[in-house]
mmCIF file of C-alpha atoms and ligand atoms in Angstrom:
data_model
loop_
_atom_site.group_PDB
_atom_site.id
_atom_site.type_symbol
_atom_site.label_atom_id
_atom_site.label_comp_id
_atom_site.label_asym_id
_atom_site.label_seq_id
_atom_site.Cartn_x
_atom_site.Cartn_y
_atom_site.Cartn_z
ATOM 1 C CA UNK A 8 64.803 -8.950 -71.149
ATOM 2 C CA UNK A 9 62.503 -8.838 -67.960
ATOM 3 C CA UNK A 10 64.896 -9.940 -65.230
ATOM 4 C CA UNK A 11 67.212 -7.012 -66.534
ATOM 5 C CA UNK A 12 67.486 -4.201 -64.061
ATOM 6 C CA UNK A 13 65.565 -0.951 -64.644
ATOM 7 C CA UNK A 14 67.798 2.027 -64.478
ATOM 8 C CA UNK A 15 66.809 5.609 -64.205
ATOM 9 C CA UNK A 16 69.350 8.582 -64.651
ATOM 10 C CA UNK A 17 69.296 12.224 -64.779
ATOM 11 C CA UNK A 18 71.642 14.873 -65.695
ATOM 12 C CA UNK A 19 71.122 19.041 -65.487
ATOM 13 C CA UNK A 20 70.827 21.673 -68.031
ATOM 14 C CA UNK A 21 72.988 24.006 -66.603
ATOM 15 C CA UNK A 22 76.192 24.543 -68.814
ATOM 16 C CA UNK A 23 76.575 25.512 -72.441
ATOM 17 C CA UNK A 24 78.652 21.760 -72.931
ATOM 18 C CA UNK A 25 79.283 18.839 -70.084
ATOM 19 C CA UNK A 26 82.633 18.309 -69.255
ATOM 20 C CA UNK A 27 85.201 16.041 -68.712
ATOM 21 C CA UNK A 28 83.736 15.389 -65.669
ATOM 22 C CA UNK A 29 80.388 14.600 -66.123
ATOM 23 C CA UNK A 30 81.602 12.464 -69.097
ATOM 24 C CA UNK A 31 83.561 10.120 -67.605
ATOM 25 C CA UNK A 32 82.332 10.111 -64.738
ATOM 26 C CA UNK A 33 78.792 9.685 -65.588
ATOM 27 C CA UNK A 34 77.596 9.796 -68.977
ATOM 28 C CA UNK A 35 80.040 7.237 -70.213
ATOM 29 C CA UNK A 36 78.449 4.658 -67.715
ATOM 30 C CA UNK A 37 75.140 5.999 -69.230
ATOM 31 C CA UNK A 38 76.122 4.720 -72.409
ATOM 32 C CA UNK A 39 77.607 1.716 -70.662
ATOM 33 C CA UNK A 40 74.680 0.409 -69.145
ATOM 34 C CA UNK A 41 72.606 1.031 -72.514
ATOM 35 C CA UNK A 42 75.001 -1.409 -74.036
ATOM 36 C CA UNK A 43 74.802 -3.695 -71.231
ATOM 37 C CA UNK A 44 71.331 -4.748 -71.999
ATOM 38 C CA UNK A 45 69.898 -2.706 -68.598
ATOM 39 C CA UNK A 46 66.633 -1.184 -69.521
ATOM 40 C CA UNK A 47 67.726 2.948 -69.224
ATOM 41 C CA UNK A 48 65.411 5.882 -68.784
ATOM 42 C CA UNK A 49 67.349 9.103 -68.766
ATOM 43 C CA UNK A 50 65.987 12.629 -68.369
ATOM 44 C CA UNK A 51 67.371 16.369 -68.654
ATOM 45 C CA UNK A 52 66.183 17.476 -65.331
ATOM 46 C CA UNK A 53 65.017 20.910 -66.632
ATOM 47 C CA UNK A 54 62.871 21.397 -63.462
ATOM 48 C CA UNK A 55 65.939 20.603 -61.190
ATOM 49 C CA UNK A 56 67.900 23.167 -62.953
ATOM 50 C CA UNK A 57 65.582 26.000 -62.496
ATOM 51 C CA UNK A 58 65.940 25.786 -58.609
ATOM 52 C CA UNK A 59 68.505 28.140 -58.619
ATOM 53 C CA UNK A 60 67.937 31.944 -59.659
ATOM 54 C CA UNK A 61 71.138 31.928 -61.990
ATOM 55 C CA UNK A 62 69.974 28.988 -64.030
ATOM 56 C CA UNK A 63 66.452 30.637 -64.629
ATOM 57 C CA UNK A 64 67.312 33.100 -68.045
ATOM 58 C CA UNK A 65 64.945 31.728 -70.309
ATOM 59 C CA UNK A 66 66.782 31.544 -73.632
ATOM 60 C CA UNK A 67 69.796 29.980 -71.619
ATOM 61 C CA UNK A 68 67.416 27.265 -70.665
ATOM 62 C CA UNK A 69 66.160 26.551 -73.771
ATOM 63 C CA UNK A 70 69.759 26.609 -75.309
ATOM 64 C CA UNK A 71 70.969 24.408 -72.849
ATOM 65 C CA UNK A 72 68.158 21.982 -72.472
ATOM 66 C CA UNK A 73 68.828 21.196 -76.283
ATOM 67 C CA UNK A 74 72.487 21.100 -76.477
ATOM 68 C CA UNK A 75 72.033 18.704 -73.555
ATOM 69 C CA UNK A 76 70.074 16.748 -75.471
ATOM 70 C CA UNK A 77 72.033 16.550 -78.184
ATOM 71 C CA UNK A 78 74.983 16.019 -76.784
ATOM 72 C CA UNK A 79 73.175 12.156 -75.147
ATOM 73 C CA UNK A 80 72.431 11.155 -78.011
ATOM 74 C CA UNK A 81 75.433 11.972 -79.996
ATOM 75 C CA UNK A 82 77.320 10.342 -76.870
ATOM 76 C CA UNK A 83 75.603 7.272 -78.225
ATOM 77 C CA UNK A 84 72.390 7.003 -75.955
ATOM 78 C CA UNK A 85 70.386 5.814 -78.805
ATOM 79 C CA UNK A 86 66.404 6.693 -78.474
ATOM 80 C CA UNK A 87 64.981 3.145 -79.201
ATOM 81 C CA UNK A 88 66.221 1.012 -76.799
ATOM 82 C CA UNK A 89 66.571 3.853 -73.998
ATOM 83 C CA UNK A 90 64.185 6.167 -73.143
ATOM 84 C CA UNK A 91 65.703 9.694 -73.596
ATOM 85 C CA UNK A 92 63.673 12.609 -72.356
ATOM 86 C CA UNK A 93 62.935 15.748 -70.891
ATOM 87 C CA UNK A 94 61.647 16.271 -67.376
ATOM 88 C CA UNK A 95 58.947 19.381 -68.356
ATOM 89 C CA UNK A 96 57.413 17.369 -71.033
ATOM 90 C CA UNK A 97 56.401 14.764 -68.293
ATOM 91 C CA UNK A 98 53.884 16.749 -65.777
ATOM 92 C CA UNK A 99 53.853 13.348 -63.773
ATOM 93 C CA UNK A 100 56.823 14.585 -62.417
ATOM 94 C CA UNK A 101 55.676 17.484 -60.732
ATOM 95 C CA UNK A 102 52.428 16.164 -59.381
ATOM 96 C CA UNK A 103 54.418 13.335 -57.879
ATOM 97 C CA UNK A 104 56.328 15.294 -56.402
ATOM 98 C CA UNK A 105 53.851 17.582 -54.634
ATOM 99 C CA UNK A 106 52.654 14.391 -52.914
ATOM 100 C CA UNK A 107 55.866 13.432 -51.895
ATOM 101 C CA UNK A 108 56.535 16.495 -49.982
ATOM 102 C CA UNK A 109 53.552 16.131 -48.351
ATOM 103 C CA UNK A 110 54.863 12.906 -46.662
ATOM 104 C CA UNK A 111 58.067 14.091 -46.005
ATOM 105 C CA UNK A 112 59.201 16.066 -42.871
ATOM 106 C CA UNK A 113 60.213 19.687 -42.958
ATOM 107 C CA UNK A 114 63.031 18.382 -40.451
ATOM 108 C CA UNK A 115 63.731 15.410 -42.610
ATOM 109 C CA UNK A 116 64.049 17.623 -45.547
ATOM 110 C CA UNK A 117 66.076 20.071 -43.875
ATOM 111 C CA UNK A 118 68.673 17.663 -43.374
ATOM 112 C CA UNK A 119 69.743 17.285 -46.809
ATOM 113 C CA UNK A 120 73.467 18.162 -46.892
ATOM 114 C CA UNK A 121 73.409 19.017 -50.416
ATOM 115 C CA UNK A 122 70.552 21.785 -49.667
ATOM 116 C CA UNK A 123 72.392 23.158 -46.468
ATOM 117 C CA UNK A 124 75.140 23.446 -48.547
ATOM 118 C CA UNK A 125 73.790 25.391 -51.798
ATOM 119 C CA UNK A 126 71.496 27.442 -49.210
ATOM 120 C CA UNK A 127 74.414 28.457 -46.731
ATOM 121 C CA UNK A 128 76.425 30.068 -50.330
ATOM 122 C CA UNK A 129 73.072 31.592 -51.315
ATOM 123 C CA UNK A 130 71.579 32.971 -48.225
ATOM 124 C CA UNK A 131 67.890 32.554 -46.729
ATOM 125 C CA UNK A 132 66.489 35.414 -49.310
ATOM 126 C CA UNK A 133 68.137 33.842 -52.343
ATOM 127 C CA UNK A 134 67.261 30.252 -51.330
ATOM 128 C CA UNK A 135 64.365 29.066 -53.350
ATOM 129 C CA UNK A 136 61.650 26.745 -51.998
ATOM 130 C CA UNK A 137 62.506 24.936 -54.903
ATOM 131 C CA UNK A 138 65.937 23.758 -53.778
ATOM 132 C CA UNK A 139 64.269 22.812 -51.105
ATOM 133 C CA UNK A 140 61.765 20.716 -52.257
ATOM 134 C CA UNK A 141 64.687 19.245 -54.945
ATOM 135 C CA UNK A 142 65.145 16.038 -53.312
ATOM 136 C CA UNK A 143 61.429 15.260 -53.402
ATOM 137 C CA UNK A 144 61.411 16.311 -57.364
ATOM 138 C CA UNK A 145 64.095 13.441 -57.943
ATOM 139 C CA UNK A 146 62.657 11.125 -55.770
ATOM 140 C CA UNK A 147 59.300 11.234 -57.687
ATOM 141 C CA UNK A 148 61.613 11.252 -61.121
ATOM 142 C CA UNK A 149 62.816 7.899 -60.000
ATOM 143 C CA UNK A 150 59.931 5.921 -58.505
ATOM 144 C CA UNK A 151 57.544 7.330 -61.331
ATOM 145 C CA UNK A 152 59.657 4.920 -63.753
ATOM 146 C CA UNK A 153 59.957 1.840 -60.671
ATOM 147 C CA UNK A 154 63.583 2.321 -61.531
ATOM 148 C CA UNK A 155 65.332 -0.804 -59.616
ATOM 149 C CA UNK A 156 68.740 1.271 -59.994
ATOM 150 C CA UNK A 157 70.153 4.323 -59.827
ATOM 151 C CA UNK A 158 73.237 5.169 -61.168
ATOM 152 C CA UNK A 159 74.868 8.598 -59.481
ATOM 153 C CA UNK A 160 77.906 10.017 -58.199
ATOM 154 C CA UNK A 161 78.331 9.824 -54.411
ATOM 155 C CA UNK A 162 77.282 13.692 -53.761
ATOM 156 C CA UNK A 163 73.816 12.132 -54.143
ATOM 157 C CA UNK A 164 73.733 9.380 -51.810
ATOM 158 C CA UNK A 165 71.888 11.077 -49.297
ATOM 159 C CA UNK A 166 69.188 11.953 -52.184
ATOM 160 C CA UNK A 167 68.806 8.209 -52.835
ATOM 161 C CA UNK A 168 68.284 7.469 -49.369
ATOM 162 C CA UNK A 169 65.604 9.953 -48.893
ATOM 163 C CA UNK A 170 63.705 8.494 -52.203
ATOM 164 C CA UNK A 171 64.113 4.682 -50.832
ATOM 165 C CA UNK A 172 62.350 5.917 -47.150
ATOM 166 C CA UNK A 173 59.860 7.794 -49.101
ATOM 167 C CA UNK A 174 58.691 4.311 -51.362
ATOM 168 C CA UNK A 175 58.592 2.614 -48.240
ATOM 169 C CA UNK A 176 56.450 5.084 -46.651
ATOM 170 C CA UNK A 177 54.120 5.537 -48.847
ATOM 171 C CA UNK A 178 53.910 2.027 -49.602
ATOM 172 C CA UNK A 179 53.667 1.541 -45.878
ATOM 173 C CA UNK A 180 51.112 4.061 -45.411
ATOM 174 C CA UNK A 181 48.855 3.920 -48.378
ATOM 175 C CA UNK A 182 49.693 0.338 -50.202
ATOM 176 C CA UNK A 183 52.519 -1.340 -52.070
ATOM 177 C CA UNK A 184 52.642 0.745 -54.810
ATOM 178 C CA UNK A 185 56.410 1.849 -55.365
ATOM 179 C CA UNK A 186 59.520 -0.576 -56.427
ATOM 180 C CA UNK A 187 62.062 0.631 -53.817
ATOM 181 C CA UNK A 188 65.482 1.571 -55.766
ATOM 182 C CA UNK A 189 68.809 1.250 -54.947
ATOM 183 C CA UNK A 190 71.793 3.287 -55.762
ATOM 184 C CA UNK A 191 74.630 2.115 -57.865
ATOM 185 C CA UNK A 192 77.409 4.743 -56.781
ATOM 186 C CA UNK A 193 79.840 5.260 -58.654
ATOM 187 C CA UNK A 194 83.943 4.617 -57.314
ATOM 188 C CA UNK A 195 85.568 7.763 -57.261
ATOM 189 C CA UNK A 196 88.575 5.981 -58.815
ATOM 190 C CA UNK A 197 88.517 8.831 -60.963
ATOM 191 C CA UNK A 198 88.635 12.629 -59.251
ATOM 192 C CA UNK A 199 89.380 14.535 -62.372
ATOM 193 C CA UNK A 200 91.384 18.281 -60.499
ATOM 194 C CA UNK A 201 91.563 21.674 -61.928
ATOM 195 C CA UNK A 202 94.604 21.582 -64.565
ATOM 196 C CA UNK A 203 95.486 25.338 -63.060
ATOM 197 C CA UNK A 204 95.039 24.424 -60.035
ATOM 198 C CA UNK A 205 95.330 20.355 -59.362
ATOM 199 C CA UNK A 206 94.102 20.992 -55.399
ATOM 200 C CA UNK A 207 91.053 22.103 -56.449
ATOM 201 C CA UNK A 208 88.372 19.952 -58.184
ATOM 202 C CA UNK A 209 87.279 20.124 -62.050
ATOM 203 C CA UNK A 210 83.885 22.259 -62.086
ATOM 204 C CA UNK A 211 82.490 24.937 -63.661
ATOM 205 C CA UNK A 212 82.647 27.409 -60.518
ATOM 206 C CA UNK A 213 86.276 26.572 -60.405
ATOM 207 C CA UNK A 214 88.396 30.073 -60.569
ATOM 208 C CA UNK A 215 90.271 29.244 -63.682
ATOM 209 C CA UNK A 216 89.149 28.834 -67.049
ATOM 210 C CA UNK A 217 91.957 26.967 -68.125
ATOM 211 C CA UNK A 218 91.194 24.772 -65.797
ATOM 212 C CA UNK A 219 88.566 22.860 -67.259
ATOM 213 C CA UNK A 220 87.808 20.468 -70.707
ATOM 214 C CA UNK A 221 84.316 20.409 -72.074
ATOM 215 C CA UNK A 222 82.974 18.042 -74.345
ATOM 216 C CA UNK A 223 81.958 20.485 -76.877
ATOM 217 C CA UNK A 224 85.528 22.342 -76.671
ATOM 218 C CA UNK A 225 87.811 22.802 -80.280
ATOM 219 C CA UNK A 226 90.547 20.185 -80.384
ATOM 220 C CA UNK A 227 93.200 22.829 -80.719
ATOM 221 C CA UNK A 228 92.029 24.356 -77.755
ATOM 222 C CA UNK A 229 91.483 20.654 -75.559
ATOM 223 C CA UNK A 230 94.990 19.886 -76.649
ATOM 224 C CA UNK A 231 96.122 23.864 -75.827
ATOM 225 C CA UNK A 232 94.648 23.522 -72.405
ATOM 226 C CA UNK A 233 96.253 19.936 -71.235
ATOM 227 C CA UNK A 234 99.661 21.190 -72.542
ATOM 228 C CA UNK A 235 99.552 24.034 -70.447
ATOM 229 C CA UNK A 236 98.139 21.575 -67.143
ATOM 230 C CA UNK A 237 100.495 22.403 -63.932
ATOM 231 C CA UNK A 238 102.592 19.448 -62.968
ATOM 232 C CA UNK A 239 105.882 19.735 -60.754
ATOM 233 C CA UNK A 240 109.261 19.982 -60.870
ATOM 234 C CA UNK A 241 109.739 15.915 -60.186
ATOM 235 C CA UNK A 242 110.193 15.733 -63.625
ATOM 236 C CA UNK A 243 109.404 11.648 -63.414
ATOM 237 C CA UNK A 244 105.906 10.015 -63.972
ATOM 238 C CA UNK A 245 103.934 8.269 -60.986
ATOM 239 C CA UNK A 246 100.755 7.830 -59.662
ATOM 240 C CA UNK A 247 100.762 10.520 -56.435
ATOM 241 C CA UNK A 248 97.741 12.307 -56.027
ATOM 242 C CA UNK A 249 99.293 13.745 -52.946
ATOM 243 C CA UNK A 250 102.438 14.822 -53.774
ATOM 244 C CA UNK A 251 102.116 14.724 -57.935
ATOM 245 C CA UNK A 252 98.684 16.090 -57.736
ATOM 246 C CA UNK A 253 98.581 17.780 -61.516
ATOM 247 C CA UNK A 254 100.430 14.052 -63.203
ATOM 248 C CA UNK A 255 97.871 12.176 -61.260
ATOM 249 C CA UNK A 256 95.516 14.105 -62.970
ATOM 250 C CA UNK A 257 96.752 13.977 -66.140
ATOM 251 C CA UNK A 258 97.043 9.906 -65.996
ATOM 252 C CA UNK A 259 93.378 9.595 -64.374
ATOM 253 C CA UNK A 260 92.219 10.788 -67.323
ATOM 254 C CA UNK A 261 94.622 8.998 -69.899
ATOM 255 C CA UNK A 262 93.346 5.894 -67.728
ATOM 256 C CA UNK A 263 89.167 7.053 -67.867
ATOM 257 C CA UNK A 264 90.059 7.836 -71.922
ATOM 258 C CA UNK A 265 91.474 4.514 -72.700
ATOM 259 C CA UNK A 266 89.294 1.968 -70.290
ATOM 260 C CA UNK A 267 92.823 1.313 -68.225
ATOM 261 C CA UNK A 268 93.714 1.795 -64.594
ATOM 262 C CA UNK A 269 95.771 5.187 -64.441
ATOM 263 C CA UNK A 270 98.629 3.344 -62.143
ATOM 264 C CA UNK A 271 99.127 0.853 -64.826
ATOM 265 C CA UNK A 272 100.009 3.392 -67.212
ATOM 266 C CA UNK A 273 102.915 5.041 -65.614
ATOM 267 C CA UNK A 274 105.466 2.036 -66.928
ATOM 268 C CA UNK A 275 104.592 3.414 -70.418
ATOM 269 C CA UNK A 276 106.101 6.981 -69.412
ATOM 270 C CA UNK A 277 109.454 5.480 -68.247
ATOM 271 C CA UNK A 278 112.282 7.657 -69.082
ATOM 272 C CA UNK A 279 109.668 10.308 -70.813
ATOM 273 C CA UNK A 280 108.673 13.213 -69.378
ATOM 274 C CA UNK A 281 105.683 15.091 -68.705
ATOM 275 C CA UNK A 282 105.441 16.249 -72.237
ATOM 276 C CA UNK A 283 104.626 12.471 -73.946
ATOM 277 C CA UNK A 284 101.937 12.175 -71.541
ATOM 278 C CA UNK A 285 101.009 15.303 -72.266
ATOM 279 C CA UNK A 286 100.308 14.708 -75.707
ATOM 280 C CA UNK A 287 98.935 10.986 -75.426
ATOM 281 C CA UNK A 288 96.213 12.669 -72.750
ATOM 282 C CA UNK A 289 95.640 15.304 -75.628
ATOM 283 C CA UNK A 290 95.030 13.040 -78.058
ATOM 284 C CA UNK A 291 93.045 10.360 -76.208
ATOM 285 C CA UNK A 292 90.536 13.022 -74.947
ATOM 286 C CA UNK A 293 90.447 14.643 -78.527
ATOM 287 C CA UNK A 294 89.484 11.188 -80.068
ATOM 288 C CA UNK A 295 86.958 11.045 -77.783
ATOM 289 C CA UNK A 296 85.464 14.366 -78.060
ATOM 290 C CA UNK A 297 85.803 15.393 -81.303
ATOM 291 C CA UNK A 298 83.395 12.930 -82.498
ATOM 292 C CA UNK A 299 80.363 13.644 -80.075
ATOM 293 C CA UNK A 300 81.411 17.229 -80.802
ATOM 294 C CA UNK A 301 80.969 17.046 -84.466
ATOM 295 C CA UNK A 302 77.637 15.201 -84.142
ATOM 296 C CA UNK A 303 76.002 17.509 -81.506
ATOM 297 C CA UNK A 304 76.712 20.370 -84.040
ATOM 298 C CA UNK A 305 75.182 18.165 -86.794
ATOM 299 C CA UNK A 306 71.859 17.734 -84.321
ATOM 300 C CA UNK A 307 71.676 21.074 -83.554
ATOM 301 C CA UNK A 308 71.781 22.848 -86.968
ATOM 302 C CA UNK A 309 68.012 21.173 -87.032
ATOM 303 C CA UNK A 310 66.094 21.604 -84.024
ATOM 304 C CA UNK A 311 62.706 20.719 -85.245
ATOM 305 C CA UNK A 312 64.296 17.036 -85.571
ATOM 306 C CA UNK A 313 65.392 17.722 -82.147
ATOM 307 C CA UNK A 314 62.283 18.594 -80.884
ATOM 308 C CA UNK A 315 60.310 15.910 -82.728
ATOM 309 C CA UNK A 316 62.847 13.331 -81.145
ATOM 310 C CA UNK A 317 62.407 15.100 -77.387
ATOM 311 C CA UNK A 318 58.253 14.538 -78.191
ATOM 312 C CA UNK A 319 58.807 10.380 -78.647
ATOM 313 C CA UNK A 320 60.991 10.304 -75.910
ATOM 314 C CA UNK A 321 58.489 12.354 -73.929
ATOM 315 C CA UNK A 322 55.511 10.105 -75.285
ATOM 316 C CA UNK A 323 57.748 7.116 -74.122
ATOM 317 C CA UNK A 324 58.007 8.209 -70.745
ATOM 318 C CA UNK A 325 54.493 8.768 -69.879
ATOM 319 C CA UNK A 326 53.735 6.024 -71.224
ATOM 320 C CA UNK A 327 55.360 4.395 -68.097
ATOM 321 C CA UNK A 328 54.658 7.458 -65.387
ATOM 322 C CA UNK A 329 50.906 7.623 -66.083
ATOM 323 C CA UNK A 330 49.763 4.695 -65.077
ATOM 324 C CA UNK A 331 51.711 4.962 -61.562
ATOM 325 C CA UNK A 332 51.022 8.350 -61.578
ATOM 326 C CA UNK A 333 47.023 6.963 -61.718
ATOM 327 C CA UNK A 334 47.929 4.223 -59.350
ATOM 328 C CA UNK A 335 49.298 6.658 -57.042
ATOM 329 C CA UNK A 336 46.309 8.890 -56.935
ATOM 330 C CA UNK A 337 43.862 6.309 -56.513
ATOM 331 C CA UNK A 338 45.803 4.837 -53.415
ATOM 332 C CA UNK A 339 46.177 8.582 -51.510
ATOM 333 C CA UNK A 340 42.235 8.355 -52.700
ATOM 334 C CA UNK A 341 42.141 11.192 -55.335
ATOM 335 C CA UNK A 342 38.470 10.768 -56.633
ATOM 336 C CA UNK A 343 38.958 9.521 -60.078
ATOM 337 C CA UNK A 344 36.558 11.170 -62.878
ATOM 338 C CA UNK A 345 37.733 9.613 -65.952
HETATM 339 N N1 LIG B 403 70.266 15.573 -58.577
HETATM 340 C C1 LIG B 403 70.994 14.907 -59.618
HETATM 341 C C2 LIG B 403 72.382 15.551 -59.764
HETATM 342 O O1 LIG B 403 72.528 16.720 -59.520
HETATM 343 C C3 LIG B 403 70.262 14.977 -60.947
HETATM 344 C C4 LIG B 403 68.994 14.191 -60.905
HETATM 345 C C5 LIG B 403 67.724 14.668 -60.884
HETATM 346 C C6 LIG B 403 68.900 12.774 -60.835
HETATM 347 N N2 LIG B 403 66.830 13.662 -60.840
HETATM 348 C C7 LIG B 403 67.508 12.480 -60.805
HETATM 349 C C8 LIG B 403 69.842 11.744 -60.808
HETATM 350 C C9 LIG B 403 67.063 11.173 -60.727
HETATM 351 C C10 LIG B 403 69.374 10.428 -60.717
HETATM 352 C C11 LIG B 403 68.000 10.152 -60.672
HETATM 353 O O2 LIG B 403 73.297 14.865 -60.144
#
């Protein structure tokens, strides 16, 4: 499958379980592509996550870093035909990326919204030079795999353009040596909202923890949580994100749960009221859940067969990164002793 595109993905350690978020609005297409035929790298950016001082205790890392794990491939990313791994066990990563920042402007780097951003919350004395240096860390995850595309959520758009100046560059500066990616970004047709609080977007920092599904969550509690969403008093299903903000909700994710557009759905709810959707959005989301949950638990009871499946995945990926990672040096003009 040669002319098939090369795609490279990666996802964060930093929470206990994904949610409902990250699920459909990422890791589904994951498993998507996989089944598509595209070739698919995917990492646990480990690395990434330890940018920020919160996501640095050690056995939370190593807890989450294998329930992470586990949870791709018991979300069906299946290890032979995709390469599943984890960023640390690759040290191409990090020297790529030390020569990437040292083509890339402190100005030009200072620009990143997604930096100014996480800096401005943290302050100048909390900031690491890590987060900093984060954009040059994924750029070097993607071009050490000569990923042709890159599937993220639009938050990282400016990321992707940084990566695609930075394989020109280089390739400009020191020889072809870099496929330059492009970024499939995903439609926000699906903005999954707080279920407390349907203004304010899904996420872990969100205020309420009612709020929020995880994958790894108890079906009683799943269902407990999206009976308990806050609608409105309309009492009538439609599609309003404006002024039915908490329904909209509720039928974006019916819609992401059963592969249908969420407007579609609303003739099904005719003369019902919030409390049928209710309980088909309960039960969709527990279907799909409950299964991944069930198997993630199964993977975890054994981590040595964890770990042994992290080590082929890790052997996999070098397998590709260290011969550009060689290529790389000997165009900068690294003296080669091997
Ligand atoms: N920065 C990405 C995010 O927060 C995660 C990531 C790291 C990534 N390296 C990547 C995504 C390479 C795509 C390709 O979502």
């Amino acid at each position: 499958m040669s002319s098939a595109q090369r795609v490279f993905s990666g996802i964060q350690p930093t929470a206990d379980s994904f949610h409902l978020g990250n699920y459909f609005g990422a890791l589904k297409h994951w498993v998507s592509m996989q089944e598509e035929g595209s070739e698919c790298i995917y990492c646990v950016v480990d690395l990434h996550a330890i940018t920020i001082e919160a996501q640095q205790d050690p056995a939370q890392l190593h807890r989450r870093t294998l329930v992470s794990y586990a949870q791709l491939l018991a979300m069906g990313i299946d290890p032979k035909r995709s390469v599943l791994f984890v960023q640390s066990h690759v040290p191409e990563h990090s020297q790529l990326s030390w020569i990437l920042q040292c083509i890339t402007g402190f100005g030009e780097a200072g620009r990143m919204t997604q930096f100014k951003d996480k800096s401005g919350k943290e302050g100048s004395d909390h900031t690491s030079v890590g987060l900093f240096t984060y954009p040059m860390l994924m750029a070097a995850d993607i071009l050490l795999y000569n990923a042709t595309g890159v599937p993220v959520g639009e938050d990282q758009r400016q990321h992707l353009e940084l990566t695609r100046d930075l394989a020109q560059r280089f390739n400009a500066r020191f020889g072809k040596t870099f496929v330059v990616p492009e970024a499939i970004i995903r439609k926000e047709t699906a903005k999954f909202v707080d279920l407390q609080n349907p203004t304010g977007k899904m996420s872990k920092s969100a205020q309420t923890a009612g709020g929020m599904i995880n994958v790894l969550d108890e079906p009683k509690q799943i269902a407990k949580r999206i009976k308990s969403a806050v609608t409105d008093n309309e009492g009538v299903v439609r599609f309003d994100r404006e002024t039915q903000p908490g329904v909209a909700n509720l039928l974006s994710i019916l819609g992401a749960a059963t592969g249908r557009d969420p407007e579609s759905l609303v003739a099904d709810y005719d003369g019902k009221g919030y409390g049928a959707l209710k309980t088909d959005v309960a039960d969709a989301v527990v279907a799909e859940f409950e299964p991944i949950a069930t198997r993630t638990k199964e993977l975890l009871e054994d981590p040595s067969e964890l770990i042994r499946a992290m080590g082929d995945g890790a052997q996999r990926a070098r397998s590709i990164a260290a011969p550009v990672m060689e290529s790389v040096s000997a165009a900068v003009g690294f003296v080669r002793i091997g």
